[in-house]
Amino acid sequence: MKHPIRALTFDLDDTLWPFAPIGERIEQALHAWFCEHSPRTAERFPITEMRALRERVFAEFPEHAHDLGLLRRLTIERALRESGDDPALASAAYAIFFQERNRVEFYPDALPALQRISARWPIAALTNGNADLAVIGIASLFQFQLGAREYGAPKPDAGLFHEACRRLGFAPGEVMHVGDHPHMDMAGAAHAGLQTCWIDRGDHAWPDGLPRPDLQVSTLTELADWLESTQYSGSLE
């Protein structure tokens, strides 16, 4: 490592918890809500059709790629409108989405490791998604949460990483970013000058030709062990 690690930033989805089960629950819960409160929308847009509509809306509004919550709300409004239902129902439907979005099941290693790491280093959450750490209940472990929506651009934009470093009060080279995505997390952080830790939970193969991360782990427990051992030994090799 080039410099001692003074702080860390963490991706959220597929780093602290798997996103796939959340996505499935969101689809099921929204469809159940539409069946009860907007049956025409439920009939016109069953889960597979709603998924296709969401993809179309996302493609239609690339300028909002950093704000997934807005895109989700636009999708709900479009579904209601095209079904002949009242778009004003979107607020109640979005509340169902938000509730399910923040029902997470942590990887077994995540919380114990975060508690160990945050006890010795300041940590921040850096995400393209719309999870709310206060609602989830772990905001107290983090100095802050910085999302693509608040910043105005998603990872791998270097500015998002630089803003996180600025708020942490350390130079990029003194901050390590931890995440699962080779391009969004690792390449983005490396380009911004941060040190990188790839957590390989088996979701992504490392792309050919992409420079390797500074550190690779399969659990956050390994990261906590590594951080503590380098602190005790005084070595970052």
CSV table of C-alpha atoms in Angstrom, one decimal, residues 70-183:
chain,number,residue,atom,x,y,z
A,70,LEU,CA,-36.9,9.3,-8.9
A,71,LEU,CA,-36.8,6.8,-11.8
A,72,ARG,CA,-38.7,4.3,-9.7
A,73,ARG,CA,-41.4,6.9,-8.9
A,74,LEU,CA,-41.6,7.9,-12.6
A,75,THR,CA,-42.2,4.2,-13.4
A,76,ILE,CA,-45.0,3.9,-10.9
A,77,GLU,CA,-46.6,7.1,-12.2
A,78,ARG,CA,-46.4,5.9,-15.8
A,79,ALA,CA,-47.9,2.5,-14.9
A,80,LEU,CA,-50.8,4.1,-13.2
A,81,ARG,CA,-51.4,6.6,-16.0
A,82,GLU,CA,-51.2,4.1,-18.7
A,83,SER,CA,-53.7,1.8,-16.8
A,84,GLY,CA,-56.2,4.6,-16.5
A,85,ASP,CA,-55.7,4.9,-12.7
A,86,ASP,CA,-54.9,8.0,-10.7
A,87,PRO,CA,-51.2,9.0,-10.8
A,88,ALA,CA,-51.7,10.5,-7.3
A,89,LEU,CA,-51.6,7.0,-6.0
A,90,ALA,CA,-47.9,6.9,-6.8
A,91,SER,CA,-46.9,8.4,-3.4
A,92,ALA,CA,-48.5,5.5,-1.5
A,93,ALA,CA,-47.1,2.9,-3.9
A,94,TYR,CA,-43.6,4.5,-3.5
A,95,ALA,CA,-43.9,4.2,0.2
A,96,ILE,CA,-44.2,0.5,-0.2
A,97,PHE,CA,-41.2,0.4,-2.4
A,98,PHE,CA,-39.2,2.5,0.1
A,99,GLN,CA,-40.2,0.2,3.0
A,100,GLU,CA,-39.1,-3.0,1.1
A,101,ARG,CA,-36.0,-1.3,-0.2
A,102,ASN,CA,-34.7,-0.8,3.3
A,103,ARG,CA,-35.5,-4.4,4.6
A,104,VAL,CA,-32.0,-5.8,4.2
A,105,GLU,CA,-30.5,-9.1,5.2
A,106,PHE,CA,-26.8,-8.5,6.0
A,107,TYR,CA,-24.1,-10.9,4.9
A,108,PRO,CA,-23.1,-12.8,8.2
A,109,ASP,CA,-19.7,-11.1,8.2
A,110,ALA,CA,-20.9,-7.5,7.5
A,111,LEU,CA,-22.1,-6.1,10.8
A,112,PRO,CA,-19.4,-7.6,13.1
A,113,ALA,CA,-16.7,-6.4,10.7
A,114,LEU,CA,-18.2,-2.9,10.3
A,115,GLN,CA,-18.3,-2.6,14.1
A,116,ARG,CA,-14.7,-3.6,14.4
A,117,ILE,CA,-13.6,-1.3,11.6
A,118,SER,CA,-15.6,1.8,12.6
A,119,ALA,CA,-14.2,1.5,16.1
A,120,ARG,CA,-10.8,2.4,14.8
A,121,TRP,CA,-11.3,4.2,11.5
A,122,PRO,CA,-13.8,6.7,10.2
A,123,ILE,CA,-16.0,5.1,7.6
A,124,ALA,CA,-18.5,6.5,5.1
A,125,ALA,CA,-21.1,4.9,2.8
A,126,LEU,CA,-20.8,5.6,-0.9
A,127,THR,CA,-23.6,4.3,-3.1
A,128,ASN,CA,-25.4,4.6,-6.4
A,129,GLY,CA,-28.5,3.2,-4.8
A,130,ASN,CA,-31.2,4.6,-2.5
A,131,ALA,CA,-30.9,2.6,0.7
A,132,ASP,CA,-31.3,4.7,3.8
A,133,LEU,CA,-28.9,3.8,6.6
A,134,ALA,CA,-30.9,5.6,9.2
A,135,VAL,CA,-34.0,3.5,8.3
A,136,ILE,CA,-31.9,0.3,8.2
A,137,GLY,CA,-30.5,1.2,11.6
A,138,ILE,CA,-26.7,1.4,11.1
A,139,ALA,CA,-26.2,5.1,10.4
A,140,SER,CA,-24.4,5.4,13.7
A,141,LEU,CA,-21.5,3.4,12.4
A,142,PHE,CA,-20.8,5.8,9.6
A,143,GLN,CA,-19.6,9.4,9.5
A,144,PHE,CA,-22.1,10.0,6.6
A,145,GLN,CA,-23.8,8.5,3.7
A,146,LEU,CA,-23.1,10.0,0.3
A,147,GLY,CA,-25.3,8.9,-2.6
A,148,ALA,CA,-25.2,9.5,-6.4
A,149,ARG,CA,-28.6,11.4,-6.0
A,150,GLU,CA,-27.2,13.9,-3.5
A,151,TYR,CA,-23.9,14.4,-5.5
A,152,GLY,CA,-25.5,14.5,-8.9
A,153,ALA,CA,-23.5,11.8,-10.6
A,154,PRO,CA,-23.0,8.0,-10.0
A,155,LYS,CA,-20.0,5.9,-9.4
A,156,PRO,CA,-17.5,5.6,-11.2
A,157,ASP,CA,-17.5,9.4,-11.4
A,158,ALA,CA,-14.2,10.5,-9.7
A,159,GLY,CA,-15.9,13.5,-8.2
A,160,LEU,CA,-18.2,11.4,-6.0
A,161,PHE,CA,-15.1,9.7,-4.5
A,162,HIS,CA,-13.3,13.0,-4.1
A,163,GLU,CA,-16.3,14.5,-2.3
A,164,ALA,CA,-16.3,11.6,0.1
A,165,CYS,CA,-12.6,12.1,0.8
A,166,ARG,CA,-13.2,15.9,1.3
A,167,ARG,CA,-15.9,15.2,3.9
A,168,LEU,CA,-13.7,12.6,5.6
A,169,GLY,CA,-10.9,15.1,5.8
A,170,PHE,CA,-8.3,12.9,4.1
A,171,ALA,CA,-6.4,12.9,0.8
A,172,PRO,CA,-7.7,10.2,-1.6
A,173,GLY,CA,-4.5,8.2,-1.2
A,174,GLU,CA,-5.2,7.8,2.5
A,175,VAL,CA,-8.7,6.5,1.9
A,176,MET,CA,-9.6,2.9,0.9
A,177,HIS,CA,-12.8,2.2,-1.0
A,178,VAL,CA,-14.5,-1.2,-0.4
A,179,GLY,CA,-16.9,-2.6,-2.9
A,180,ASP,CA,-18.0,-5.5,-5.1
A,181,HIS,CA,-18.2,-4.0,-8.6
A,182,PRO,CA,-14.9,-4.1,-10.6
A,183,HIS,CA,-15.8,-1.0,-12.7
